[in-house]
Amino acid sequence: MRLDADEREFMCSGHAACPGCGAVIALRIFTKAMGENTILVIPASCTGVIVGVYPQSVMRIPVVHAPMPAGASVASGLRAALDMRGDTDTTVVAWAGDGGTFDIGFQALSGAVERNEDFIYVCYDNEAYMNTGIQCSSSTPYGAWTTTTPGQDWKRLRKKNIVEALVAHRIPYVATANIAFPEDLVRKVKKAKSIKGSKFLHIFASCPPGWRIPSEISVKTARMAVQANIFPLYEVEDGVRYTINYKGKQRPVQDYFEVQGRFSHLTAEDFEQIQKMVEEDWELLQRKAGDQAADACIQSSSAKRAIKPNKVF
Amino acid sequence: MSVAMGQKPFVVITYETTESNKTGSWRFLKPRYQDKQSPCSAGCPAGEDIGMIEMLARQGLFNEAWEMILRENPLPGVCGRVCFHPCESVCNRKDFDSPIAVHTLERFLADTAAGKGLATTPQKLPKRNQRIAVIGAGPAGLSAAWFLSMLGYPCDIFEALPEAGGILRWGIPEYRLPLAVLQSEIARIRSQGVHILTKKAVSSESFHELRRSYSAVFLGCGHAHGAPLGIAGETPESVKDGLDFLRRARQGERPLCDGFSVVIGGGNTAVDVARTITMSGGNAAILYRRRREDMPAFGDEIAMALEEGVGLEELVAPSAIECHDGRLRLLLRKMKIKGRDKDGRGRIVFDGKKTVKKVVDHIFAATGATAAELWYSPPLAQRGVIGFSHCVLLLEEGGAPVIYGGDLTNEAKNVAQAIASGKQAAMVLDTYFERGIDEIKPRLEACVVGDGPALSMEAYLGGPRGLRSSHLVQYAEINTDYFQNETRVTQPRLAVEDRSRSVNEIELPITAETALRESGRCFNCGLCDECDNCYVFCPDAAVIRGQHMENRHINYDYCKGCGVCFTECPRHAVIMGEEGS
């Protein structure tokens, strides 16, 4: 595939990410889509370590390291400082992991987007605290092994739906993206960049050591999450207009779980239960996107003025 | 601590990049670009580079695609129509949805080139001193001459009939292979410098004469002599030769089609005879001793024949012919299937003593053919006779080498095998003249496509194709996430009612748009098409290429060997190998 993105690299080789790191694939494609007038704010995370251990930096654009809970706050401050200097060309991006978004950074994020701060907040999601040794986060999915949910005590709680939490703030743009769909990712980044106010991108990024997968299937595994509707690709504008972006090849959830060591303890019954949970979520999303509602409208009365799908919710 | 105006606060700022960390030292598996063999190319007796041809076609480079066919096959317009396209039955796409319509695309490329009046200038080596005589201007002889002239050898083809083409000219009905198509292919071969001398029959005496005046003789006289049925009551009047019938029809004679005709056999000739009769207003049925699915004729041709009103009776074998009130009574024995033959088809045995009688007006035999003269066929294994996959070389004192090809040396008698034998013969003779007898086999082995026996002339001439790995790409090695299900092109055809009494071609051409779409379905197994996935996904920014996708390579200083490029390559053009191997 050819990307509609900058030919230049904003990431240097020689970084310390593990082989096949999904976060780095996400960051590389993201920065190529953003271009050079970008400042990254990176709270404590894998990327924080990968991007710069003093005195080296991976990025060819400015990076400000932030404390783990403060990604959104630092980004807000930077935006204010740029505004004071009259710099409207530079985009501020907060780049945080799932720990720094779902858990530790959530308060700052909620506050900042409530103020509709003009930045792009990216959560690259590898579903646990990978940098510190694969501890469970509120993004860790149902069924997963981590070092804090070991053995038979695997996580029996659902993954927090961070996208819906952000949608509830009614910010201008919320979207999911996935490293296995770079064209979709680039389009969403460019769209986010063109919108004023708070934008939230939730990028699914595999972690070979944390997910217990061989590095070569890093992208393939991430793709399977979309194919199995575990991580649907969609975007929400102004908190109401839902658009589902991927309706291609489908797979059962089992395909996705079977390739990952972190799910190796799951049984056929577990898969069945997870499949049900995924289908429930998928149907809910489809209803929000108006797919079924729109169909129902057309069936019930073709004479009535069709209700716009986004008015249903 | 307060900061004075104009003084910068203390901030830790990095001052160098990570490029001094050569993370390539982490690697224990090394990715490498490596083009491989697609199963279609290996399945094509002529060894056409199909994956590459479809890649060019998809990019709209129709001329280049056509020229690429010509490097391995001088008859794309013919093969696009009458080849049995074994390439399609091994196409990896069959496991995904349905195979690529390779023959339809080949015909499209040939027709497009002919329509534009394109002339090609294939790579031609400097002229050599050895002159070669080619006997028979059928597909084998034409190919041998084409490839020999490519290698620099002046060739003269001796053809007994008034026009060149052999079985293509005289044995295949015009509705399948229009004369203009064949003529344009032959014109191109002539323009390459090949002399075709028609009405020059070679007898066993003049053959020896040729062996004295030429440096080598290629013998490709084909199997043009219909084989008899070998049953009681069979006479030249009662049983007519199917091939001879087709030849007369091509010569412009009105086909014999009064009353009811039966054609005995299951190959393309049988179907062609029956269809020709039906299209001329007659009534015909095919009698075959096995079942429809066992018929060697093309499935599509059989289906069209039935559509047109040809009858088909399976599991009957002729046993005797009697005269019956000026008509013929054909006695048939019923057959049944019992077990399987070695080739996978059902084994047939007599179904007890059951018989059927049929009163008919004409009986045509189309059960195979043989060489018209005994000396056409290669001598049995002996000193000086060297057998190859598609041809046989005879070296003996007192005469130039003779190389036998086409039907004479191939179990499967078809155009593609004939082309393969012509190509192989050219390689054999060239190596024999240039490097001697012992070099022939190793040199041929180096030009094998995949697991063979197809040979590549491009590889023989030292082209980049010879550098590919011999690995045949399997379906499981294709990353199908990058391909969408898409229906195969439906071959457009004349409506049944428009086919009768017409010499128009029944299969119609496809549009350029359809050709683009169909070639876009091709997996291009094992061939890099610069899709750029390896570059896009590399976490270490270690895939380097120019802005125009040129000089793609891996920067091993930083590549950690994660293998994402290997998995995400849709076409299996990247391999992972142990470091240092």
PDB file of N, CA, C and O in Angstrom, chain A residues 208-253:
ATOM      1  N   PRO A 208       4.339  -7.678  21.123  1.00  0.00           N
ATOM      2  CA  PRO A 208       4.755  -9.093  21.061  1.00  0.00           C
ATOM      3  C   PRO A 208       5.153  -9.700  22.415  1.00  0.00           C
ATOM      4  O   PRO A 208       4.651 -10.784  22.759  1.00  0.00           O
ATOM      5  N   PRO A 209       5.982  -9.055  23.255  1.00  0.00           N
ATOM      6  CA  PRO A 209       6.309  -9.726  24.518  1.00  0.00           C
ATOM      7  C   PRO A 209       5.121  -9.813  25.479  1.00  0.00           C
ATOM      8  O   PRO A 209       4.931 -10.829  26.143  1.00  0.00           O
ATOM      9  N   GLY A 210       4.324  -8.759  25.524  1.00  0.00           N
ATOM     10  CA  GLY A 210       3.213  -8.724  26.465  1.00  0.00           C
ATOM     11  C   GLY A 210       2.046  -9.597  26.063  1.00  0.00           C
ATOM     12  O   GLY A 210       1.307 -10.100  26.905  1.00  0.00           O
ATOM     13  N   TRP A 211       1.887  -9.771  24.778  1.00  0.00           N
ATOM     14  CA  TRP A 211       0.768 -10.590  24.309  1.00  0.00           C
ATOM     15  C   TRP A 211       1.199 -12.030  24.074  1.00  0.00           C
ATOM     16  O   TRP A 211       0.416 -12.871  23.693  1.00  0.00           O
ATOM     17  N   ARG A 212       2.481 -12.242  24.266  1.00  0.00           N
ATOM     18  CA  ARG A 212       3.050 -13.583  24.037  1.00  0.00           C
ATOM     19  C   ARG A 212       2.787 -14.051  22.609  1.00  0.00           C
ATOM     20  O   ARG A 212       2.169 -15.101  22.372  1.00  0.00           O
ATOM     21  N   ILE A 213       3.209 -13.187  21.660  1.00  0.00           N
ATOM     22  CA  ILE A 213       3.111 -13.562  20.241  1.00  0.00           C
ATOM     23  C   ILE A 213       4.486 -13.406  19.609  1.00  0.00           C
ATOM     24  O   ILE A 213       5.287 -12.579  20.052  1.00  0.00           O
ATOM     25  N   PRO A 214       4.768 -14.185  18.551  1.00  0.00           N
ATOM     26  CA  PRO A 214       6.023 -13.967  17.829  1.00  0.00           C
ATOM     27  C   PRO A 214       5.982 -12.604  17.145  1.00  0.00           C
ATOM     28  O   PRO A 214       4.911 -12.167  16.706  1.00  0.00           O
ATOM     29  N   SER A 215       7.129 -11.941  17.076  1.00  0.00           N
ATOM     30  CA  SER A 215       7.135 -10.568  16.566  1.00  0.00           C
ATOM     31  C   SER A 215       6.623 -10.466  15.136  1.00  0.00           C
ATOM     32  O   SER A 215       6.031  -9.462  14.765  1.00  0.00           O
ATOM     33  N   GLU A 216       6.795 -11.513  14.330  1.00  0.00           N
ATOM     34  CA  GLU A 216       6.409 -11.367  12.927  1.00  0.00           C
ATOM     35  C   GLU A 216       4.899 -11.277  12.723  1.00  0.00           C
ATOM     36  O   GLU A 216       4.439 -10.824  11.693  1.00  0.00           O
ATOM     37  N   ILE A 217       4.104 -11.729  13.722  1.00  0.00           N
ATOM     38  CA  ILE A 217       2.653 -11.620  13.516  1.00  0.00           C
ATOM     39  C   ILE A 217       2.080 -10.422  14.275  1.00  0.00           C
ATOM     40  O   ILE A 217       0.870 -10.335  14.509  1.00  0.00           O
ATOM     41  N   SER A 218       2.932  -9.502  14.617  1.00  0.00           N
ATOM     42  CA  SER A 218       2.503  -8.323  15.352  1.00  0.00           C
ATOM     43  C   SER A 218       1.369  -7.581  14.630  1.00  0.00           C
ATOM     44  O   SER A 218       0.325  -7.283  15.216  1.00  0.00           O
ATOM     45  N   VAL A 219       1.565  -7.299  13.359  1.00  0.00           N
ATOM     46  CA  VAL A 219       0.556  -6.555  12.601  1.00  0.00           C
ATOM     47  C   VAL A 219      -0.646  -7.456  12.291  1.00  0.00           C
ATOM     48  O   VAL A 219      -1.794  -7.041  12.386  1.00  0.00           O
ATOM     49  N   LYS A 220      -0.345  -8.690  11.973  1.00  0.00           N
ATOM     50  CA  LYS A 220      -1.415  -9.635  11.630  1.00  0.00           C
ATOM     51  C   LYS A 220      -2.377  -9.808  12.810  1.00  0.00           C
ATOM     52  O   LYS A 220      -3.592  -9.860  12.633  1.00  0.00           O
ATOM     53  N   THR A 221      -1.827  -9.907  14.012  1.00  0.00           N
ATOM     54  CA  THR A 221      -2.666 -10.086  15.199  1.00  0.00           C
ATOM     55  C   THR A 221      -3.555  -8.854  15.399  1.00  0.00           C
ATOM     56  O   THR A 221      -4.750  -8.977  15.690  1.00  0.00           O
ATOM     57  N   ALA A 222      -2.958  -7.685  15.224  1.00  0.00           N
ATOM     58  CA  ALA A 222      -3.742  -6.459  15.376  1.00  0.00           C
ATOM     59  C   ALA A 222      -4.871  -6.420  14.353  1.00  0.00           C
ATOM     60  O   ALA A 222      -5.983  -5.990  14.642  1.00  0.00           O
ATOM     61  N   ARG A 223      -4.596  -6.913  13.156  1.00  0.00           N
ATOM     62  CA  ARG A 223      -5.619  -6.933  12.109  1.00  0.00           C
ATOM     63  C   ARG A 223      -6.765  -7.875  12.488  1.00  0.00           C
ATOM     64  O   ARG A 223      -7.935  -7.595  12.259  1.00  0.00           O
ATOM     65  N   MET A 224      -6.386  -9.006  13.093  1.00  0.00           N
ATOM     66  CA  MET A 224      -7.409  -9.986  13.477  1.00  0.00           C
ATOM     67  C   MET A 224      -8.392  -9.397  14.486  1.00  0.00           C
ATOM     68  O   MET A 224      -9.570  -9.755  14.495  1.00  0.00           O
ATOM     69  N   ALA A 225      -7.909  -8.486  15.333  1.00  0.00           N
ATOM     70  CA  ALA A 225      -8.799  -7.867  16.314  1.00  0.00           C
ATOM     71  C   ALA A 225      -9.912  -7.100  15.607  1.00  0.00           C
ATOM     72  O   ALA A 225     -11.052  -7.062  16.074  1.00  0.00           O
ATOM     73  N   VAL A 226      -9.578  -6.495  14.479  1.00  0.00           N
ATOM     74  CA  VAL A 226     -10.595  -5.771  13.705  1.00  0.00           C
ATOM     75  C   VAL A 226     -11.508  -6.773  12.994  1.00  0.00           C
ATOM     76  O   VAL A 226     -12.733  -6.642  13.018  1.00  0.00           O
ATOM     77  N   GLN A 227     -10.881  -7.790  12.407  1.00  0.00           N
ATOM     78  CA  GLN A 227     -11.671  -8.776  11.659  1.00  0.00           C
ATOM     79  C   GLN A 227     -12.657  -9.521  12.556  1.00  0.00           C
ATOM     80  O   GLN A 227     -13.700  -9.955  12.117  1.00  0.00           O
ATOM     81  N   ALA A 228     -12.289  -9.656  13.845  1.00  0.00           N
ATOM     82  CA  ALA A 228     -13.154 -10.392  14.770  1.00  0.00           C
ATOM     83  C   ALA A 228     -14.117  -9.450  15.488  1.00  0.00           C
ATOM     84  O   ALA A 228     -14.811  -9.865  16.422  1.00  0.00           O
ATOM     85  N   ASN A 229     -14.133  -8.165  15.095  1.00  0.00           N
ATOM     86  CA  ASN A 229     -14.997  -7.146  15.727  1.00  0.00           C
ATOM     87  C   ASN A 229     -14.665  -6.907  17.197  1.00  0.00           C
ATOM     88  O   ASN A 229     -15.467  -6.357  17.941  1.00  0.00           O
ATOM     89  N   ILE A 230     -13.480  -7.332  17.610  1.00  0.00           N
ATOM     90  CA  ILE A 230     -13.053  -7.067  18.983  1.00  0.00           C
ATOM     91  C   ILE A 230     -12.628  -5.610  19.098  1.00  0.00           C
ATOM     92  O   ILE A 230     -12.844  -4.953  20.098  1.00  0.00           O
ATOM     93  N   PHE A 231     -12.022  -5.110  18.040  1.00  0.00           N
ATOM     94  CA  PHE A 231     -11.615  -3.701  18.023  1.00  0.00           C
ATOM     95  C   PHE A 231     -12.150  -3.082  16.723  1.00  0.00           C
ATOM     96  O   PHE A 231     -11.424  -2.959  15.737  1.00  0.00           O
ATOM     97  N   PRO A 232     -13.417  -2.695  16.692  1.00  0.00           N
ATOM     98  CA  PRO A 232     -13.983  -2.170  15.441  1.00  0.00           C
ATOM     99  C   PRO A 232     -13.351  -0.824  15.071  1.00  0.00           C
ATOM    100  O   PRO A 232     -12.979  -0.048  15.948  1.00  0.00           O
ATOM    101  N   LEU A 233     -13.229  -0.588  13.789  1.00  0.00           N
ATOM    102  CA  LEU A 233     -12.720   0.704  13.317  1.00  0.00           C
ATOM    103  C   LEU A 233     -13.914   1.620  13.080  1.00  0.00           C
ATOM    104  O   LEU A 233     -14.777   1.321  12.257  1.00  0.00           O
ATOM    105  N   TYR A 234     -13.977   2.710  13.841  1.00  0.00           N
ATOM    106  CA  TYR A 234     -15.081   3.649  13.629  1.00  0.00           C
ATOM    107  C   TYR A 234     -14.693   5.032  14.107  1.00  0.00           C
ATOM    108  O   TYR A 234     -13.649   5.219  14.740  1.00  0.00           O
ATOM    109  N   GLU A 235     -15.501   5.986  13.778  1.00  0.00           N
ATOM    110  CA  GLU A 235     -15.236   7.359  14.215  1.00  0.00           C
ATOM    111  C   GLU A 235     -16.554   8.009  14.629  1.00  0.00           C
ATOM    112  O   GLU A 235     -17.620   7.633  14.150  1.00  0.00           O
ATOM    113  N   VAL A 236     -16.451   8.950  15.565  1.00  0.00           N
ATOM    114  CA  VAL A 236     -17.638   9.615  16.093  1.00  0.00           C
ATOM    115  C   VAL A 236     -17.391  11.116  16.045  1.00  0.00           C
ATOM    116  O   VAL A 236     -16.405  11.604  16.612  1.00  0.00           O
ATOM    117  N   GLU A 237     -18.266  11.829  15.356  1.00  0.00           N
ATOM    118  CA  GLU A 237     -18.105  13.280  15.264  1.00  0.00           C
ATOM    119  C   GLU A 237     -19.099  13.963  16.186  1.00  0.00           C
ATOM    120  O   GLU A 237     -20.274  13.593  16.226  1.00  0.00           O
ATOM    121  N   ASP A 238     -18.617  14.935  16.900  1.00  0.00           N
ATOM    122  CA  ASP A 238     -19.438  15.740  17.829  1.00  0.00           C
ATOM    123  C   ASP A 238     -20.222  14.883  18.811  1.00  0.00           C
ATOM    124  O   ASP A 238     -21.303  15.278  19.264  1.00  0.00           O
ATOM    125  N   GLY A 239     -19.700  13.737  19.126  1.00  0.00           N
ATOM    126  CA  GLY A 239     -20.327  12.882  20.123  1.00  0.00           C
ATOM    127  C   GLY A 239     -21.581  12.171  19.647  1.00  0.00           C
ATOM    128  O   GLY A 239     -22.202  11.439  20.410  1.00  0.00           O
ATOM    129  N   VAL A 240     -21.978  12.368  18.390  1.00  0.00           N
ATOM    130  CA  VAL A 240     -23.228  11.752  17.934  1.00  0.00           C
ATOM    131  C   VAL A 240     -23.145  11.011  16.608  1.00  0.00           C
ATOM    132  O   VAL A 240     -23.780   9.967  16.434  1.00  0.00           O
ATOM    133  N   ARG A 241     -22.366  11.529  15.663  1.00  0.00           N
ATOM    134  CA  ARG A 241     -22.385  10.908  14.332  1.00  0.00           C
ATOM    135  C   ARG A 241     -21.384   9.758  14.263  1.00  0.00           C
ATOM    136  O   ARG A 241     -20.174   9.979  14.203  1.00  0.00           O
ATOM    137  N   TYR A 242     -21.898   8.564  14.267  1.00  0.00           N
ATOM    138  CA  TYR A 242     -21.052   7.369  14.248  1.00  0.00           C
ATOM    139  C   TYR A 242     -20.879   6.880  12.812  1.00  0.00           C
ATOM    140  O   TYR A 242     -21.850   6.816  12.062  1.00  0.00           O
ATOM    141  N   THR A 243     -19.649   6.524  12.449  1.00  0.00           N
ATOM    142  CA  THR A 243     -19.413   5.884  11.159  1.00  0.00           C
ATOM    143  C   THR A 243     -18.511   4.673  11.379  1.00  0.00           C
ATOM    144  O   THR A 243     -17.431   4.804  11.950  1.00  0.00           O
ATOM    145  N   ILE A 244     -18.968   3.523  10.947  1.00  0.00           N
ATOM    146  CA  ILE A 244     -18.131   2.317  11.042  1.00  0.00           C
ATOM    147  C   ILE A 244     -17.283   2.252   9.774  1.00  0.00           C
ATOM    148  O   ILE A 244     -17.810   2.387   8.671  1.00  0.00           O
ATOM    149  N   ASN A 245     -15.975   2.083   9.933  1.00  0.00           N
ATOM    150  CA  ASN A 245     -15.082   2.165   8.777  1.00  0.00           C
ATOM    151  C   ASN A 245     -14.684   0.814   8.200  1.00  0.00           C
ATOM    152  O   ASN A 245     -14.163   0.752   7.097  1.00  0.00           O
ATOM    153  N   TYR A 246     -14.860  -0.242   8.940  1.00  0.00           N
ATOM    154  CA  TYR A 246     -14.433  -1.551   8.408  1.00  0.00           C
ATOM    155  C   TYR A 246     -15.575  -2.531   8.483  1.00  0.00           C
ATOM    156  O   TYR A 246     -16.136  -2.766   9.562  1.00  0.00           O
ATOM    157  N   LYS A 247     -15.931  -3.056   7.315  1.00  0.00           N
ATOM    158  CA  LYS A 247     -16.940  -4.125   7.311  1.00  0.00           C
ATOM    159  C   LYS A 247     -16.468  -5.195   6.332  1.00  0.00           C
ATOM    160  O   LYS A 247     -17.217  -5.660   5.496  1.00  0.00           O
ATOM    161  N   GLY A 248     -15.202  -5.522   6.390  1.00  0.00           N
ATOM    162  CA  GLY A 248     -14.642  -6.487   5.437  1.00  0.00           C
ATOM    163  C   GLY A 248     -14.725  -7.902   5.961  1.00  0.00           C
ATOM    164  O   GLY A 248     -15.697  -8.290   6.609  1.00  0.00           O
ATOM    165  N   LYS A 249     -13.651  -8.634   5.664  1.00  0.00           N
ATOM    166  CA  LYS A 249     -13.531 -10.040   6.062  1.00  0.00           C
ATOM    167  C   LYS A 249     -13.753 -10.204   7.572  1.00  0.00           C
ATOM    168  O   LYS A 249     -13.208  -9.434   8.363  1.00  0.00           O
ATOM    169  N   GLN A 250     -14.553 -11.151   7.964  1.00  0.00           N
ATOM    170  CA  GLN A 250     -14.855 -11.384   9.377  1.00  0.00           C
ATOM    171  C   GLN A 250     -14.238 -12.706   9.834  1.00  0.00           C
ATOM    172  O   GLN A 250     -14.054 -13.606   9.036  1.00  0.00           O
ATOM    173  N   ARG A 251     -13.935 -12.751  11.132  1.00  0.00           N
ATOM    174  CA  ARG A 251     -13.409 -13.994  11.709  1.00  0.00           C
ATOM    175  C   ARG A 251     -14.058 -14.211  13.069  1.00  0.00           C
ATOM    176  O   ARG A 251     -14.421 -13.249  13.720  1.00  0.00           O
ATOM    177  N   PRO A 252     -14.104 -15.463  13.519  1.00  0.00           N
ATOM    178  CA  PRO A 252     -14.532 -15.690  14.897  1.00  0.00           C
ATOM    179  C   PRO A 252     -13.452 -15.202  15.870  1.00  0.00           C
ATOM    180  O   PRO A 252     -12.274 -15.159  15.517  1.00  0.00           O
ATOM    181  N   VAL A 253     -13.862 -14.826  17.086  1.00  0.00           N
ATOM    182  CA  VAL A 253     -12.895 -14.301  18.056  1.00  0.00           C
ATOM    183  C   VAL A 253     -11.809 -15.316  18.367  1.00  0.00           C
ATOM    184  O   VAL A 253     -10.680 -14.950  18.688  1.00  0.00           O
TER     185      VAL A 253
END
